[in-house]
Short mmCIF file of C-alpha atoms in Angstrom, two decimals:
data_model
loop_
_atom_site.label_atom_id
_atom_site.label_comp_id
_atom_site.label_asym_id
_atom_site.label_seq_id
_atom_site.Cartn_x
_atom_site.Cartn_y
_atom_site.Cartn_z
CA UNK A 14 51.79 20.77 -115.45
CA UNK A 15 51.93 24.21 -116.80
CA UNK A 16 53.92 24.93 -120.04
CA UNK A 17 54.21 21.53 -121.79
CA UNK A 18 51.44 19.16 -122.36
CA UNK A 19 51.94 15.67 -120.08
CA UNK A 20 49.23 13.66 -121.81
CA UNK A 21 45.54 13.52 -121.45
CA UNK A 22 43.37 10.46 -120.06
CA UNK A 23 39.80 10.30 -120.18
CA UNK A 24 38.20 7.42 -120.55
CA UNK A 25 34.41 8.79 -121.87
CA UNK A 26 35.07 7.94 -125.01
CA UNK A 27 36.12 11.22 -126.58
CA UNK A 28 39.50 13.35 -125.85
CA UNK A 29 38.69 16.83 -125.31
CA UNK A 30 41.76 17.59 -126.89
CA UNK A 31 44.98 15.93 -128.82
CA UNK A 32 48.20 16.62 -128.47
CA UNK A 33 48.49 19.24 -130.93
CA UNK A 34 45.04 21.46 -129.86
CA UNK A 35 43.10 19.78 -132.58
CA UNK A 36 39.45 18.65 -132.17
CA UNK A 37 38.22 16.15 -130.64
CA UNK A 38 38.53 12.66 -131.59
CA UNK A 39 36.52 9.74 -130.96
CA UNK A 40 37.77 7.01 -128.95
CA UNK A 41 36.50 3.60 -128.19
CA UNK A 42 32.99 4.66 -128.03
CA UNK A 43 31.85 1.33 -129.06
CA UNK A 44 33.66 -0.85 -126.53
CA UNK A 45 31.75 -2.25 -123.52
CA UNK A 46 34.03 -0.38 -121.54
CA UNK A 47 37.17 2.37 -122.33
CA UNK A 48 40.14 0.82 -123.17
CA UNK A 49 42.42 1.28 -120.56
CA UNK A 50 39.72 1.74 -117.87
CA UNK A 51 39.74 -1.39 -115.75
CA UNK A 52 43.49 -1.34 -115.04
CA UNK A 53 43.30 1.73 -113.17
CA UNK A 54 39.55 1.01 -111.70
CA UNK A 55 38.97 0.49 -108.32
CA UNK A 56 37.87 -2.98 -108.88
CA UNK A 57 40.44 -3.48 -111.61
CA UNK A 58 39.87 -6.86 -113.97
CA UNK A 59 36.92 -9.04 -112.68
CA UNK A 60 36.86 -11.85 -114.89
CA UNK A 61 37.08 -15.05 -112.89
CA UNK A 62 36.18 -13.94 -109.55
CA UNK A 63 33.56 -14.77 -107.22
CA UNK A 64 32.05 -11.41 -106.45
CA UNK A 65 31.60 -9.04 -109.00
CA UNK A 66 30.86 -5.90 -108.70
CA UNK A 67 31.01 -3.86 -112.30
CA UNK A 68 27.36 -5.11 -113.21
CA UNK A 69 24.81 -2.01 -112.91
CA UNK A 70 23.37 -0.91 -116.24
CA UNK A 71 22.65 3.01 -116.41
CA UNK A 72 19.00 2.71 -116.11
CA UNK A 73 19.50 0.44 -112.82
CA UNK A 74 21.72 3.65 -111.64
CA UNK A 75 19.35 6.06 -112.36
CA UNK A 76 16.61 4.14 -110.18
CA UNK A 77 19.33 3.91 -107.73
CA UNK A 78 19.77 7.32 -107.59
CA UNK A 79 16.30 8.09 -107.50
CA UNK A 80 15.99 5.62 -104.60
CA UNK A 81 19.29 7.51 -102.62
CA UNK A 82 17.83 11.34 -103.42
CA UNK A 83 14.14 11.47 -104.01
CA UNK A 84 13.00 10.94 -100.49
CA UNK A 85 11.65 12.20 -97.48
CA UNK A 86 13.71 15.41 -97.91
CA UNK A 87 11.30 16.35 -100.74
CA UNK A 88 8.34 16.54 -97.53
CA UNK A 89 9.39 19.93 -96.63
CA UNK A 90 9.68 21.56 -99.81
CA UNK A 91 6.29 23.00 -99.63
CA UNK A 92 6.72 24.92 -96.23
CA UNK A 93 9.54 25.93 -97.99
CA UNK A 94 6.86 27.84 -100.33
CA UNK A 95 4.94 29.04 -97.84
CA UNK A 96 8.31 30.87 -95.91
CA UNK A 97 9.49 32.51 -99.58
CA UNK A 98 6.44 32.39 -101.86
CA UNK A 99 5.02 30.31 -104.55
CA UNK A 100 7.19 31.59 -107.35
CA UNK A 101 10.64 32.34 -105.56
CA UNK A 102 10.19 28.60 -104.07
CA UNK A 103 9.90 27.03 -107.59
CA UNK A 104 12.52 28.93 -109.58
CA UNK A 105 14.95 27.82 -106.75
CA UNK A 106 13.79 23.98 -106.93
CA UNK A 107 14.45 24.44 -110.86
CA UNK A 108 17.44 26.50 -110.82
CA UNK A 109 19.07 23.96 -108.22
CA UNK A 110 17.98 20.93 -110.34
CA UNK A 111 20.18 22.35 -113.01
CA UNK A 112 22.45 23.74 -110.91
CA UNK A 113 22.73 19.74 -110.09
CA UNK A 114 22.81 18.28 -113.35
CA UNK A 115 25.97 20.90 -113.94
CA UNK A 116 27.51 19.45 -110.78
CA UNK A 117 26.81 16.18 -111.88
CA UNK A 118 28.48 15.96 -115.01
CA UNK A 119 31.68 17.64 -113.29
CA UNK A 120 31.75 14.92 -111.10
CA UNK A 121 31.27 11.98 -113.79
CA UNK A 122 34.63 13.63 -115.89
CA UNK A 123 36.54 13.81 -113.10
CA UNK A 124 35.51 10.05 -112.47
CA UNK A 125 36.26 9.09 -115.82
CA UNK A 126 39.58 10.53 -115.60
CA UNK A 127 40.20 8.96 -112.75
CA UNK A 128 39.22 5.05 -112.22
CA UNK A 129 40.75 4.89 -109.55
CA UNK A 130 38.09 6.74 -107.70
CA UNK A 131 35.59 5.07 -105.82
CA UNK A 132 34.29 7.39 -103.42
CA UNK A 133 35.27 11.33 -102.19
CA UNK A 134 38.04 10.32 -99.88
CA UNK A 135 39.48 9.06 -102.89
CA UNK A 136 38.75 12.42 -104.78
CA UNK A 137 39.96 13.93 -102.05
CA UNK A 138 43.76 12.44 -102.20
CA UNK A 139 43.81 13.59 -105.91
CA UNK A 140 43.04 17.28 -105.06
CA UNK A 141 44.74 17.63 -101.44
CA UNK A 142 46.33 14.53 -100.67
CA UNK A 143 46.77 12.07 -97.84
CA UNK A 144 44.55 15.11 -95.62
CA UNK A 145 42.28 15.42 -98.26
CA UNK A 146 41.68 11.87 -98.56
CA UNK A 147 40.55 11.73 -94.85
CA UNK A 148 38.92 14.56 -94.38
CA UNK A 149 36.57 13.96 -97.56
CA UNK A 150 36.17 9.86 -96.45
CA UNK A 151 35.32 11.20 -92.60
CA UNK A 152 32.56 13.28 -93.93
CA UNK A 153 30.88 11.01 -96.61
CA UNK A 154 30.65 8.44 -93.53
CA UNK A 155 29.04 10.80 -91.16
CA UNK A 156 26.78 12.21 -93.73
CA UNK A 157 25.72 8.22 -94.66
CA UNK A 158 25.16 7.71 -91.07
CA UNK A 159 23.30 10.98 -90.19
CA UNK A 160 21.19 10.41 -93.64
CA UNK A 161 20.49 6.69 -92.35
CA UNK A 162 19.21 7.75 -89.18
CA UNK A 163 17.25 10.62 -91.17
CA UNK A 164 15.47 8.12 -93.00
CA UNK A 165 14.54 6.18 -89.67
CA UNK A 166 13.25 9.45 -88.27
CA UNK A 167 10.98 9.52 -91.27
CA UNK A 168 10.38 5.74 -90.76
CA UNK A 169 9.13 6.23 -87.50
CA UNK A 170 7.00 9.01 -88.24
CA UNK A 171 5.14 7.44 -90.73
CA UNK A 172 4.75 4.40 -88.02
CA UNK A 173 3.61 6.23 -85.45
CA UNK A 174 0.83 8.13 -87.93
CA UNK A 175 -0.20 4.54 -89.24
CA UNK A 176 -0.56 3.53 -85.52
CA UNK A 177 -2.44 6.39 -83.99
CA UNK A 178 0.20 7.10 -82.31
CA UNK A 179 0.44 3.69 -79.97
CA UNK A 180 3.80 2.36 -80.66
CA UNK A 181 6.43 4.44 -78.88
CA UNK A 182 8.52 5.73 -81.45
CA UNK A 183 12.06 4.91 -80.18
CA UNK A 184 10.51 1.20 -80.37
CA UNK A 185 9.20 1.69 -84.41
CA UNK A 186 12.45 3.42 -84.81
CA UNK A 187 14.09 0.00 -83.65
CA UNK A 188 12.26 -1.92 -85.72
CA UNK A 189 12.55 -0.19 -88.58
CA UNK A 190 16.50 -0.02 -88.17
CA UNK A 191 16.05 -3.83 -88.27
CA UNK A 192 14.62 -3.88 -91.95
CA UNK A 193 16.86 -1.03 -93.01
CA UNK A 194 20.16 -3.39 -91.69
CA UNK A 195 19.22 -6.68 -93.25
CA UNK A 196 18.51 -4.19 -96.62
CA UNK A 197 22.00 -2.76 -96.56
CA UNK A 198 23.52 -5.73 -96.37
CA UNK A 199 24.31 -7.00 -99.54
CA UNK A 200 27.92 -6.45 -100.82
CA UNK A 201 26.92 -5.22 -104.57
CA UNK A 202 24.53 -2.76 -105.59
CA UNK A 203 23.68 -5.07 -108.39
CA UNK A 204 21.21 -6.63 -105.70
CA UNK A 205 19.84 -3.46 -104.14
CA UNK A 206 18.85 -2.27 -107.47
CA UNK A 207 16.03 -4.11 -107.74
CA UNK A 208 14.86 -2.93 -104.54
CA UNK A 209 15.19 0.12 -105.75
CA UNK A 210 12.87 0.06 -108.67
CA UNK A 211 9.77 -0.88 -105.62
CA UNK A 212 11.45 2.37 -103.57
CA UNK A 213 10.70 4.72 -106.45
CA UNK A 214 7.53 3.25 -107.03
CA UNK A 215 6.42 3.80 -103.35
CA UNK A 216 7.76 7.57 -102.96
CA UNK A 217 6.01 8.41 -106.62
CA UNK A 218 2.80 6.58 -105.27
CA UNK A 219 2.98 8.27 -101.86
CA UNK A 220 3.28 12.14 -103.29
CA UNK A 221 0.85 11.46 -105.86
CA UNK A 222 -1.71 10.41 -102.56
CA UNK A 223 -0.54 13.42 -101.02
CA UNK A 224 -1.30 15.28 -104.10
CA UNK A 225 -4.69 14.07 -104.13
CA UNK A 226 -5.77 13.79 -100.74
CA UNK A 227 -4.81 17.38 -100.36
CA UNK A 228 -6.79 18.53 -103.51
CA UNK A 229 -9.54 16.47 -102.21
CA UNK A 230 -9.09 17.93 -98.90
CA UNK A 231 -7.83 21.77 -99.17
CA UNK A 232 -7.44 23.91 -95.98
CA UNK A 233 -10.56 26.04 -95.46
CA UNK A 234 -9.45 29.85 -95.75
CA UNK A 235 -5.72 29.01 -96.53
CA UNK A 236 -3.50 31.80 -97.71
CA UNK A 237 -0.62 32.09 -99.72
CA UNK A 238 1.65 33.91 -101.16
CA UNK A 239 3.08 34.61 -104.57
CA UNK A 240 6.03 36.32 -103.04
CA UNK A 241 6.55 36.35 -99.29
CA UNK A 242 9.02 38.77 -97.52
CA UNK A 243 10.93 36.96 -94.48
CA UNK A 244 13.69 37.62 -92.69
CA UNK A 245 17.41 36.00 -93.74
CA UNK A 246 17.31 33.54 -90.80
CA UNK A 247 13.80 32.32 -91.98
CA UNK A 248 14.11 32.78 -95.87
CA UNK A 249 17.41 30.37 -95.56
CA UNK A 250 16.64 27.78 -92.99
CA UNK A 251 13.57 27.03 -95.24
CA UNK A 252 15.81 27.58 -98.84
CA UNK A 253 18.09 24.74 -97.02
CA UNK A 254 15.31 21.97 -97.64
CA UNK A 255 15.50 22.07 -101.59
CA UNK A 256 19.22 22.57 -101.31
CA UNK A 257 19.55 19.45 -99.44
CA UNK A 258 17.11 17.53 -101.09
CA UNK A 259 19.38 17.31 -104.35
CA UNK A 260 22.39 16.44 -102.07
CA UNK A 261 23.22 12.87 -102.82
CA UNK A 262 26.34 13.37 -105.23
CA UNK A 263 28.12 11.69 -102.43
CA UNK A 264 27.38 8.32 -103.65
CA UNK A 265 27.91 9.26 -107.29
CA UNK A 266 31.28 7.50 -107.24
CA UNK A 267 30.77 4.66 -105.46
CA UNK A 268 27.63 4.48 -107.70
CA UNK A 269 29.41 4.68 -111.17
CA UNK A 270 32.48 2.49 -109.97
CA UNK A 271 30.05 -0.31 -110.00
CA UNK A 272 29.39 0.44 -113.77
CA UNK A 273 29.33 -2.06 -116.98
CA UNK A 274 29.44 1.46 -118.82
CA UNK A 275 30.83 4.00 -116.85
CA UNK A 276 31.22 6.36 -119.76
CA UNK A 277 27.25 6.02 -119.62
CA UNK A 278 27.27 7.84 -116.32
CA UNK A 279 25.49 11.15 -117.29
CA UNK A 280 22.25 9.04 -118.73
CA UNK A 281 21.87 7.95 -114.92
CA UNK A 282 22.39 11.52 -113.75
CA UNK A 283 20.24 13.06 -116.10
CA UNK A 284 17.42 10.66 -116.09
CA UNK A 285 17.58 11.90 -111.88
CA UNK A 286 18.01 15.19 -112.08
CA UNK A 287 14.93 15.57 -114.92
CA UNK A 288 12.74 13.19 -112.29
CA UNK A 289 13.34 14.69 -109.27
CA UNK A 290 13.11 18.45 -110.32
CA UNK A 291 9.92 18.02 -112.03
CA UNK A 292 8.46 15.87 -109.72
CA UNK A 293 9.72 17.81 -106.64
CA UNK A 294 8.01 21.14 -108.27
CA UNK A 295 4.65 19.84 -109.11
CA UNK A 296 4.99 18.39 -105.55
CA UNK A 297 5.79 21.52 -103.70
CA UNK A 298 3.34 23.40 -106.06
CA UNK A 299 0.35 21.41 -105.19
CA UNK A 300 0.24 20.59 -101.63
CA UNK A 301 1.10 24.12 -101.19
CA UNK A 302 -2.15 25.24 -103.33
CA UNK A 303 -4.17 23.32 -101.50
CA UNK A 304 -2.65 23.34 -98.13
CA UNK A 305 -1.57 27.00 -97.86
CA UNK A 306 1.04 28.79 -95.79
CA UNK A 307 0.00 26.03 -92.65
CA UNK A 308 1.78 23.38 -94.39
CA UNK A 309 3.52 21.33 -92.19
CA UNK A 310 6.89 19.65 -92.24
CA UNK A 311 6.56 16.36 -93.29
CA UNK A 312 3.98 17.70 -95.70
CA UNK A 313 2.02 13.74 -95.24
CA UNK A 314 1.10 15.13 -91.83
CA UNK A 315 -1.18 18.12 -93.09
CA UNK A 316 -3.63 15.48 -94.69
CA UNK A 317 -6.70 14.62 -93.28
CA UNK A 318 -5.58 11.10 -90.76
CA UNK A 319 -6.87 8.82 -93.43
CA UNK A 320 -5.03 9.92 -96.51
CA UNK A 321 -2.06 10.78 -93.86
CA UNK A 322 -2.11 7.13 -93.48
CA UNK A 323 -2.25 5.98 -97.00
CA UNK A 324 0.71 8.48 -97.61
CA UNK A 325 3.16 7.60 -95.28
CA UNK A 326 2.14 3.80 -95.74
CA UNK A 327 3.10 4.00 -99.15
CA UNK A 328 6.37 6.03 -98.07
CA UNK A 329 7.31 3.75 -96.12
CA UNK A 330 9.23 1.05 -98.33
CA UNK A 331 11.51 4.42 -100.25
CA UNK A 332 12.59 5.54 -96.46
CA UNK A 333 14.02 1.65 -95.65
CA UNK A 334 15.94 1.31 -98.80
CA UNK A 335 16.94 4.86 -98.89
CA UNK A 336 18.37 4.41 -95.32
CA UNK A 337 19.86 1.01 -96.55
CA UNK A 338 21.80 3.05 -99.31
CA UNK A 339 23.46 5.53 -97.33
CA UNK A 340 24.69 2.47 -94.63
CA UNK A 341 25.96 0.67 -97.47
CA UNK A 342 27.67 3.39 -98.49
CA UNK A 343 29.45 4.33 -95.41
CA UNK A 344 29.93 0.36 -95.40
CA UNK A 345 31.72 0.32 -98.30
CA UNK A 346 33.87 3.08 -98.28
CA UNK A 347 35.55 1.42 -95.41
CA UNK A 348 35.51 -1.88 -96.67
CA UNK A 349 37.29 -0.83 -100.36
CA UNK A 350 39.67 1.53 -98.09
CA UNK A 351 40.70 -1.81 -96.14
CA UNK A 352 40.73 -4.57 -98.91
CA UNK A 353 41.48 -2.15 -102.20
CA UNK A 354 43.31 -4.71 -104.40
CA UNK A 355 42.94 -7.78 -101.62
CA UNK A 356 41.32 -11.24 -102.47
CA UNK A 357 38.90 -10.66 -99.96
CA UNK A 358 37.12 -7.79 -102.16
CA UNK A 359 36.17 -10.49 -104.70
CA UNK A 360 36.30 -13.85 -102.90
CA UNK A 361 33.77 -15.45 -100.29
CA UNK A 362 36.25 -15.43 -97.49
CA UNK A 363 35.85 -15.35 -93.63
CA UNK A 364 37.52 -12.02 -93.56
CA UNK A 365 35.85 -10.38 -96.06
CA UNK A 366 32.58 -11.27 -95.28
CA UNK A 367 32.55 -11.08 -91.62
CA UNK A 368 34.47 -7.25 -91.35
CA UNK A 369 31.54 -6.10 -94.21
CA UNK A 370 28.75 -7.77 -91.51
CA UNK A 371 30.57 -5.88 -88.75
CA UNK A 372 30.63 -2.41 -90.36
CA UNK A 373 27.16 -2.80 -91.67
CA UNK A 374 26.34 -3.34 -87.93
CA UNK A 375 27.95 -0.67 -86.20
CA UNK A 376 26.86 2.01 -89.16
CA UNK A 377 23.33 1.42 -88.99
CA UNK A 378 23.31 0.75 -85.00
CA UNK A 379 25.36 3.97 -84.60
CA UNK A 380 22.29 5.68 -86.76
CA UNK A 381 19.86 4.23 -84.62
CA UNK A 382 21.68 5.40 -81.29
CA UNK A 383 21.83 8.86 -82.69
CA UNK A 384 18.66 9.31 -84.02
CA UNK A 385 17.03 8.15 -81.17
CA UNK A 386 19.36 9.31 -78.25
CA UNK A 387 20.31 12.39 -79.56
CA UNK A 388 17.12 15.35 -78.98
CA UNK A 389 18.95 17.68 -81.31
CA UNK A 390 20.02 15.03 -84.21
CA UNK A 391 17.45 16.93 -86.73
CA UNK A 392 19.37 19.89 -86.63
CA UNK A 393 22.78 17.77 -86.39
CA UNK A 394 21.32 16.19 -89.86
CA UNK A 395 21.75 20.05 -91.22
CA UNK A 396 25.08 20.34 -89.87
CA UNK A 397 26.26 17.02 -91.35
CA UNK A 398 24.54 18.69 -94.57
CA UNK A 399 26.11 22.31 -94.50
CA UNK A 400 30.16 21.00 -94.01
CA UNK A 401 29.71 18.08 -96.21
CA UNK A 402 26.70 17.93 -98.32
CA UNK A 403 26.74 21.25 -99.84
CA UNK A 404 30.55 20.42 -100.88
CA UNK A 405 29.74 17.04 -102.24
CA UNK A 406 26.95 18.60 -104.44
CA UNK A 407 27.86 21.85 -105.41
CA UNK A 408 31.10 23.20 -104.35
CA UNK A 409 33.92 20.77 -104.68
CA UNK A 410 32.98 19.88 -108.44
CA UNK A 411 34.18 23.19 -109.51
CA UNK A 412 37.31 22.13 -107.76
CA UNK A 413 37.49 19.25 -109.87
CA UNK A 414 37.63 21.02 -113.32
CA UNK A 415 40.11 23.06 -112.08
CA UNK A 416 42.32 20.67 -111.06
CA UNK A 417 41.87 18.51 -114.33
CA UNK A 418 42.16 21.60 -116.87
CA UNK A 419 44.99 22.64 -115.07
CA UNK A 420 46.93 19.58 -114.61
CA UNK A 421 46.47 17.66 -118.04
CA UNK A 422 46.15 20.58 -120.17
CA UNK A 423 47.95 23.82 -120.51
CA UNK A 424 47.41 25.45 -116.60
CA UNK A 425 46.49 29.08 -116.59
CA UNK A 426 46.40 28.88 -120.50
CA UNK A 427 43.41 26.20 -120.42
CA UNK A 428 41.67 28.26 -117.49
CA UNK A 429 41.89 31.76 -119.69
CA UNK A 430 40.90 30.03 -122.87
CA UNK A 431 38.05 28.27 -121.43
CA UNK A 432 37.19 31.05 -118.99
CA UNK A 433 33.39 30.20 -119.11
CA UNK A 434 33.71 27.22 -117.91
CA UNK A 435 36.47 28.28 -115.16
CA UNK A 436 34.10 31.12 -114.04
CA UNK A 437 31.66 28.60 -113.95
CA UNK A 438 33.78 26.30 -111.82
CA UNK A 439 34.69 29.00 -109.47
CA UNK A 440 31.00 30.16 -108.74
CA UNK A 441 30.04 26.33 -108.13
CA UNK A 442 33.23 26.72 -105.77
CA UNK A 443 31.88 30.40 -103.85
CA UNK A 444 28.29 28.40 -103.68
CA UNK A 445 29.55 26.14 -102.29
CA UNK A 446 31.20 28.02 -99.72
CA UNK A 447 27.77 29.97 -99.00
CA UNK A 448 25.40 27.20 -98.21
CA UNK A 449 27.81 25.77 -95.65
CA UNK A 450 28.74 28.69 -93.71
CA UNK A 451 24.60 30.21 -93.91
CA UNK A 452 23.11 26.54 -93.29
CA UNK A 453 25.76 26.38 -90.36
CA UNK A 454 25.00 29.86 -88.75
CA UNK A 455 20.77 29.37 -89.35
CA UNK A 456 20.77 25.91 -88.04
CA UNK A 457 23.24 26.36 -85.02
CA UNK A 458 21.05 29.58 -84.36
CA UNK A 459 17.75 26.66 -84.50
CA UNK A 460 19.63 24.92 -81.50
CA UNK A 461 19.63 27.90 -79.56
CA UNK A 462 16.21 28.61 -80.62
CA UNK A 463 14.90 25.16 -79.63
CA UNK A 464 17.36 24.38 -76.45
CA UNK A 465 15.34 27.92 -75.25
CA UNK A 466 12.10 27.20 -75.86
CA UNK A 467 12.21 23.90 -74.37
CA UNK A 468 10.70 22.40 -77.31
CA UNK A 469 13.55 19.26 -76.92
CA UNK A 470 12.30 15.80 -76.43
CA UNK A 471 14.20 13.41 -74.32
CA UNK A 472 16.63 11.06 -75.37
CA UNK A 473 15.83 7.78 -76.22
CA UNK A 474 12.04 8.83 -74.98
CA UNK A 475 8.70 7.03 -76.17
#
């Protein structure tokens, strides 16, 4: 639509604009959910059915999300300081948090125009169609699965540091893909939720040990740097840890689809994006004070062994359910793409239940194979990151407004009058574009790098 106005949907409660360019007006802003809403939503009209999945309260989303995103990805942000400097570091961990938040409420309009969204395959179809839709639903499953078996790197990290080093670490690997598959197993994220609220406790109790253990503990003679001069390969390959630590928009979909409130969305997002920006700077800040430019990556495993030990051990419940998220979600994307409007999405059948017990199986066993078999799956994990991740998070949302203003407004019209907001959406789109070509080039450069300098363990070694 470019000359005449088609109608506008959005179900957030307000119109951005009527049908004759006046204000805004409010519209069902009282209701426990828009008028109009369910009988386009994924999981259309649940009353009567067995399964229900439209139960998640926003403050049960936001611990979600804090759960899915604050994680071990937030371990490297302080050798991140020491490659760029102090200041530079933190003005990037803030700038990206907003940068985020921006992102984020793209993402929740463009859901809230369009219930029938449930993950970004389904985005996807809306922007590019039938190729979008697979492309966008390919990469949100790899990304779950590389992120699972992320999370069971971590896992087995902090095992092998609580153990001296005793258990071979493709066998604490294995068991902690055990705990991480029975966690992802439940079909709603009603259930997980509550997990979720001991995972944020544990990763807030475990960087607050840090914290203090390196205080308690700081590194004789350290140096560091207010600003540090490094090369582009070096500057970015560290700049990609903060990047990717805010990259779990992904899941914002399939998140918000399982909404009593969707229109109360943003709360969620902004409650995350407020937690884990401040709590990833004070983070990076003070382990890097105290540690100095030897930081290592995990930072856990620059403390002394016993406060290492207390650190990880308190990590360690946040990496199972955060690995448990990211299986579901590749789970569930399949499962909705296969029983979308079926009886077996909402019923106790034989089907339903045993396909969801079959993908949960192969998604977290394929993370486990990979994480374990694979010597270079670290640097696939930044791969994975750069061509999806950096989309799902920064770039495509730009894409989104674009598409929306354009279609169910006045075209080139809308873009000119609002052309803040469409420069906006076109330098999300260009930023987009950068972090995945640069984290591509510096981390396929790393595999040269590493594959030379024979610093590759074996696969499936102990």
């Amino acid at each position: 639509m470019t000359e005449k106005y088609r109608g506008y949907k959005d179900y957030d409660g307000y119109n951005d604009q009527q049908d004759d360019g006046s204000p805004p007006r409010v519209d069902n802003t009282s209701g426990v959910r828009p008028a109009g809403y369910d009988d386009e939503d994924v999981f259309g009209h649940e009353e009567g059915h067995d399964i229900k999945y439209k139960t998640l309260g926003w403050p049960m989303v936001s611990v979600l999300m804090i759960a899915e995103i604050v994680s071990n990805g937030m371990l490297s942000l302080p050798s991140s300081l020491a490659v760029v400097g102090i200041v530079p570091g933190l003005i990037l961990i803030i700038f990206l948090g907003v940068f985020a938040t921006y992102t984020s409420w793209l993402l929740v309009k463009f859901k809230m125009r369009h219930p029938e969204v449930h993950n970004m395959g389904d985005a996807g179809k809306i922007l590019f169609g039938p190729i979008g839709r697979e492309v966008l639903a390919f990469g949100t499953i790899v990304f779950a699965v590389f992120a699972t078996g992320g999370q069971l790197l971590a896992g087995q990290i902090a095992i092998s540091a609580l153990s001296n080093n005793s258990i071979c670490p493709m066998l604490g690997a294995g068991i902690y893909a055990l705990f991480t598959l029975a966690m992802s197993f439940p079909r709603t994220l009603d259930y997980m939720s509550w997990f979720s609220v001991a995972s944020c406790v544990s990763i807030l109790v475990a960087g607050i040990i840090g914290m203090v253990g390196a205080g308690l503990n700081p590194t004789p003679g350290r140096t560091m740097n207010v600003v540090q001069s490094s090369s582009f390969f070096d500057a970015f390959i560290s700049i990609t840890n903060p990047v990717f630590a805010y990259a779990g928009h992904f899941m914002f979909f399939i998140m918000v689809s399982e909404m009593r409130k969707p229109q109360d969305a943003m709360k969620a997002a902004y409650t995350l994006q407020t937690f884990a920006t401040t709590y990833y700077a004070v983070f990076a800040a003070v382990v890097y004070a105290f540690i100095g430019n030897n930081v290592a990556s995990p930072a856990f495993s620059s403390l002394p062994p016993l406060w290492q030990k207390a650190s990880y051990g308190a990590a360690l419940f946040n990496f199972w359910i955060a690995g448990a998220l990211y299986a579901h979600t590749a789970a569930k994307l399949c499962f909705i793409r296969l029983f979308r409007k079926s009886k077996h999405l909402h019923s106790h059948t034989l089907v339903g239940w045993g396909t969801w017990t079959i993908l949960i199986i192969i998604f977290n066993a394929a993370a486990f194979v990979l994480a374990v078999g694979v010597p270079i799956f670290n640097y696939l994990i930044g791969i994975a990151a750069s061509l999806f991740a950096a989309w799902y998070t920064y770039g495509i949302a730009g894409m989104f407004w674009l598409h929306d203003s354009y279609h169910y407004e006045y075209g080139f019209r809308t873009w000119k009058k609002k052309w803040f907001q469409t420069t906006l959406s076109i330098l999300t789109i260009l930023a987009g574009a950068f972090i995945c070509i640069a984290g591509m080039y510096v981390t396929v450069r790393a595999i040269v790098q590493a594959y030379a300098s024979g610093e590759l363990a074996s696969p499936f070694a102990c």
